[in-house]
PDB file of C-alpha atoms in Angstrom:
ATOM      1  CA  UNK A 154      57.586 151.488 185.193  1.00  0.00           C
ATOM      2  CA  UNK A 155      58.206 155.497 185.853  1.00  0.00           C
ATOM      3  CA  UNK A 156      61.712 157.324 185.523  1.00  0.00           C
ATOM      4  CA  UNK A 157      60.846 158.238 188.937  1.00  0.00           C
ATOM      5  CA  UNK A 158      60.204 154.349 190.471  1.00  0.00           C
ATOM      6  CA  UNK A 159      62.345 152.292 187.903  1.00  0.00           C
ATOM      7  CA  UNK A 160      61.977 148.520 188.275  1.00  0.00           C
ATOM      8  CA  UNK A 161      63.736 145.413 186.170  1.00  0.00           C
ATOM      9  CA  UNK A 162      67.087 144.268 186.135  1.00  0.00           C
ATOM     10  CA  UNK A 163      68.922 147.957 186.123  1.00  0.00           C
ATOM     11  CA  UNK A 164      66.871 148.722 188.842  1.00  0.00           C
ATOM     12  CA  UNK A 165      67.802 152.968 189.469  1.00  0.00           C
ATOM     13  CA  UNK A 166      70.797 152.612 187.136  1.00  0.00           C
ATOM     14  CA  UNK A 167      69.340 153.703 183.828  1.00  0.00           C
ATOM     15  CA  UNK A 168      71.193 156.602 184.249  1.00  0.00           C
ATOM     16  CA  UNK A 169      74.469 155.533 186.122  1.00  0.00           C
ATOM     17  CA  UNK A 170      77.571 156.227 183.869  1.00  0.00           C
ATOM     18  CA  UNK A 171      79.351 153.792 186.271  1.00  0.00           C
ATOM     19  CA  UNK A 172      76.802 150.971 186.467  1.00  0.00           C
ATOM     20  CA  UNK A 173      78.765 147.900 184.986  1.00  0.00           C
ATOM     21  CA  UNK A 174      75.606 146.693 182.340  1.00  0.00           C
ATOM     22  CA  UNK A 175      77.664 145.208 179.689  1.00  0.00           C
ATOM     23  CA  UNK A 176      79.188 142.113 179.346  1.00  0.00           C
ATOM     24  CA  UNK A 177      82.429 141.822 177.596  1.00  0.00           C
ATOM     25  CA  UNK A 178      80.789 140.177 174.566  1.00  0.00           C
ATOM     26  CA  UNK A 179      78.527 142.963 174.212  1.00  0.00           C
ATOM     27  CA  UNK A 180      80.925 145.970 175.026  1.00  0.00           C
ATOM     28  CA  UNK A 181      82.981 144.305 172.233  1.00  0.00           C
ATOM     29  CA  UNK A 182      80.318 144.536 169.759  1.00  0.00           C
ATOM     30  CA  UNK A 183      79.156 147.624 170.670  1.00  0.00           C
ATOM     31  CA  UNK A 184      82.701 148.809 170.160  1.00  0.00           C
ATOM     32  CA  UNK A 185      83.127 146.652 167.013  1.00  0.00           C
ATOM     33  CA  UNK A 186      86.090 145.488 168.556  1.00  0.00           C
ATOM     34  CA  UNK A 187      87.053 141.927 170.370  1.00  0.00           C
ATOM     35  CA  UNK A 188      87.328 140.762 173.810  1.00  0.00           C
ATOM     36  CA  UNK A 189      91.337 140.880 173.396  1.00  0.00           C
ATOM     37  CA  UNK A 190      91.207 144.395 172.778  1.00  0.00           C
ATOM     38  CA  UNK A 191      89.442 144.919 175.942  1.00  0.00           C
ATOM     39  CA  UNK A 192      91.501 142.531 178.337  1.00  0.00           C
ATOM     40  CA  UNK A 193      94.495 144.483 176.797  1.00  0.00           C
ATOM     41  CA  UNK A 194      93.353 148.003 177.852  1.00  0.00           C
ATOM     42  CA  UNK A 195      92.262 146.590 181.253  1.00  0.00           C
ATOM     43  CA  UNK A 196      95.932 144.806 181.359  1.00  0.00           C
ATOM     44  CA  UNK A 197      97.089 148.388 180.509  1.00  0.00           C
ATOM     45  CA  UNK A 198      95.250 149.630 183.383  1.00  0.00           C
ATOM     46  CA  UNK A 199      93.182 151.935 181.314  1.00  0.00           C
ATOM     47  CA  UNK A 200      89.652 150.458 182.743  1.00  0.00           C
ATOM     48  CA  UNK A 201      89.085 148.078 184.751  1.00  0.00           C
ATOM     49  CA  UNK A 202      85.658 146.360 184.632  1.00  0.00           C
ATOM     50  CA  UNK A 203      83.798 145.010 187.884  1.00  0.00           C
ATOM     51  CA  UNK A 204      83.386 141.383 187.901  1.00  0.00           C
ATOM     52  CA  UNK A 205      79.707 139.542 188.469  1.00  0.00           C
ATOM     53  CA  UNK A 206      79.442 137.269 191.154  1.00  0.00           C
ATOM     54  CA  UNK A 207      80.534 134.532 188.690  1.00  0.00           C
ATOM     55  CA  UNK A 208      83.667 136.225 187.899  1.00  0.00           C
ATOM     56  CA  UNK A 209      82.672 137.693 184.445  1.00  0.00           C
ATOM     57  CA  UNK A 210      83.658 140.870 183.299  1.00  0.00           C
ATOM     58  CA  UNK A 211      81.241 144.198 183.458  1.00  0.00           C
ATOM     59  CA  UNK A 212      81.601 147.386 181.658  1.00  0.00           C
ATOM     60  CA  UNK A 213      79.765 150.833 182.475  1.00  0.00           C
ATOM     61  CA  UNK A 214      79.248 153.301 179.733  1.00  0.00           C
ATOM     62  CA  UNK A 215      82.051 155.534 180.955  1.00  0.00           C
ATOM     63  CA  UNK A 216      84.550 152.316 180.583  1.00  0.00           C
ATOM     64  CA  UNK A 217      82.900 152.045 177.130  1.00  0.00           C
ATOM     65  CA  UNK A 218      83.441 155.815 176.037  1.00  0.00           C
ATOM     66  CA  UNK A 219      87.429 155.440 177.462  1.00  0.00           C
ATOM     67  CA  UNK A 220      87.348 152.337 175.422  1.00  0.00           C
ATOM     68  CA  UNK A 221      85.935 153.735 172.465  1.00  0.00           C
ATOM     69  CA  UNK A 222      88.837 156.440 172.603  1.00  0.00           C
ATOM     70  CA  UNK A 223      91.895 153.959 172.723  1.00  0.00           C
ATOM     71  CA  UNK A 224      89.959 151.924 170.164  1.00  0.00           C
ATOM     72  CA  UNK A 225      90.387 155.270 167.830  1.00  0.00           C
ATOM     73  CA  UNK A 226      94.066 156.022 168.881  1.00  0.00           C
ATOM     74  CA  UNK A 227      94.104 152.279 167.900  1.00  0.00           C
ATOM     75  CA  UNK A 228      93.128 152.443 164.534  1.00  0.00           C
ATOM     76  CA  UNK A 229      94.917 155.405 163.883  1.00  0.00           C
ATOM     77  CA  UNK A 230      98.181 153.222 164.116  1.00  0.00           C
ATOM     78  CA  UNK A 231      98.985 154.210 167.901  1.00  0.00           C
ATOM     79  CA  UNK A 232     100.428 151.348 170.038  1.00  0.00           C
ATOM     80  CA  UNK A 233      97.607 150.119 172.681  1.00  0.00           C
ATOM     81  CA  UNK A 234      99.940 151.117 175.662  1.00  0.00           C
ATOM     82  CA  UNK A 235     100.750 154.486 174.398  1.00  0.00           C
ATOM     83  CA  UNK A 236      97.179 154.805 173.305  1.00  0.00           C
ATOM     84  CA  UNK A 237      96.325 154.221 177.089  1.00  0.00           C
ATOM     85  CA  UNK A 238      98.698 156.793 178.414  1.00  0.00           C
ATOM     86  CA  UNK A 239      97.437 159.458 176.026  1.00  0.00           C
ATOM     87  CA  UNK A 240      93.780 159.255 177.302  1.00  0.00           C
ATOM     88  CA  UNK A 241      95.104 158.724 181.208  1.00  0.00           C
ATOM     89  CA  UNK A 242      97.330 162.080 180.371  1.00  0.00           C
ATOM     90  CA  UNK A 243      94.134 163.634 178.731  1.00  0.00           C
ATOM     91  CA  UNK A 244      92.189 163.038 181.549  1.00  0.00           C
ATOM     92  CA  UNK A 245      94.799 164.399 183.987  1.00  0.00           C
ATOM     93  CA  UNK A 246      95.006 167.352 181.968  1.00  0.00           C
ATOM     94  CA  UNK A 247      91.300 167.821 181.847  1.00  0.00           C
ATOM     95  CA  UNK A 248      90.938 167.339 185.683  1.00  0.00           C
ATOM     96  CA  UNK A 249      93.904 170.289 185.741  1.00  0.00           C
ATOM     97  CA  UNK A 250      91.953 172.466 183.918  1.00  0.00           C
ATOM     98  CA  UNK A 251      89.025 171.890 185.828  1.00  0.00           C
ATOM     99  CA  UNK A 252      90.679 172.439 189.368  1.00  0.00           C
ATOM    100  CA  UNK A 253      92.320 175.657 187.443  1.00  0.00           C
ATOM    101  CA  UNK A 254      89.164 176.784 186.751  1.00  0.00           C
ATOM    102  CA  UNK A 255      87.538 176.170 190.244  1.00  0.00           C
ATOM    103  CA  UNK A 256      90.423 177.970 192.018  1.00  0.00           C
ATOM    104  CA  UNK A 257      89.990 180.906 189.623  1.00  0.00           C
ATOM    105  CA  UNK A 258      86.172 181.510 190.512  1.00  0.00           C
ATOM    106  CA  UNK A 259      87.288 181.114 194.076  1.00  0.00           C
ATOM    107  CA  UNK A 260      89.732 183.999 193.954  1.00  0.00           C
ATOM    108  CA  UNK A 261      87.016 186.363 192.712  1.00  0.00           C
ATOM    109  CA  UNK A 262      86.753 188.619 189.623  1.00  0.00           C
ATOM    110  CA  UNK A 263      90.204 190.158 190.750  1.00  0.00           C
ATOM    111  CA  UNK A 264      92.248 186.938 190.473  1.00  0.00           C
ATOM    112  CA  UNK A 265      95.192 186.354 192.048  1.00  0.00           C
ATOM    113  CA  UNK A 266      97.880 189.152 193.335  1.00  0.00           C
ATOM    114  CA  UNK A 267     100.091 190.061 190.817  1.00  0.00           C
ATOM    115  CA  UNK A 268     103.880 188.717 191.497  1.00  0.00           C
ATOM    116  CA  UNK A 269     106.495 191.170 192.151  1.00  0.00           C
TER     117      UNK A 269
END
């Protein structure tokens, strides 16, 4: 097996942050939390796990990073629903900053014209 030609159960998904590779039990174990916590942040629509053919929840590495951030906030005393909202807002702010940077680069070195 090589990086260029991966084989095995994950195929070419070893570097894919969005591939749903982790079961609920394994995800909870990795995060040091309970399956109930993962269900709660799913109900708050912070993350939406994919489902296996058998209907079991599967989580990606990206989702685990988001869940870890939620757990960090909850461990600091933030209610689950508020933690989920904070993370959503943080993500929206990051995206707005990224778009703003793109617009600035596209405008060139002189930037947008000044308003009179």
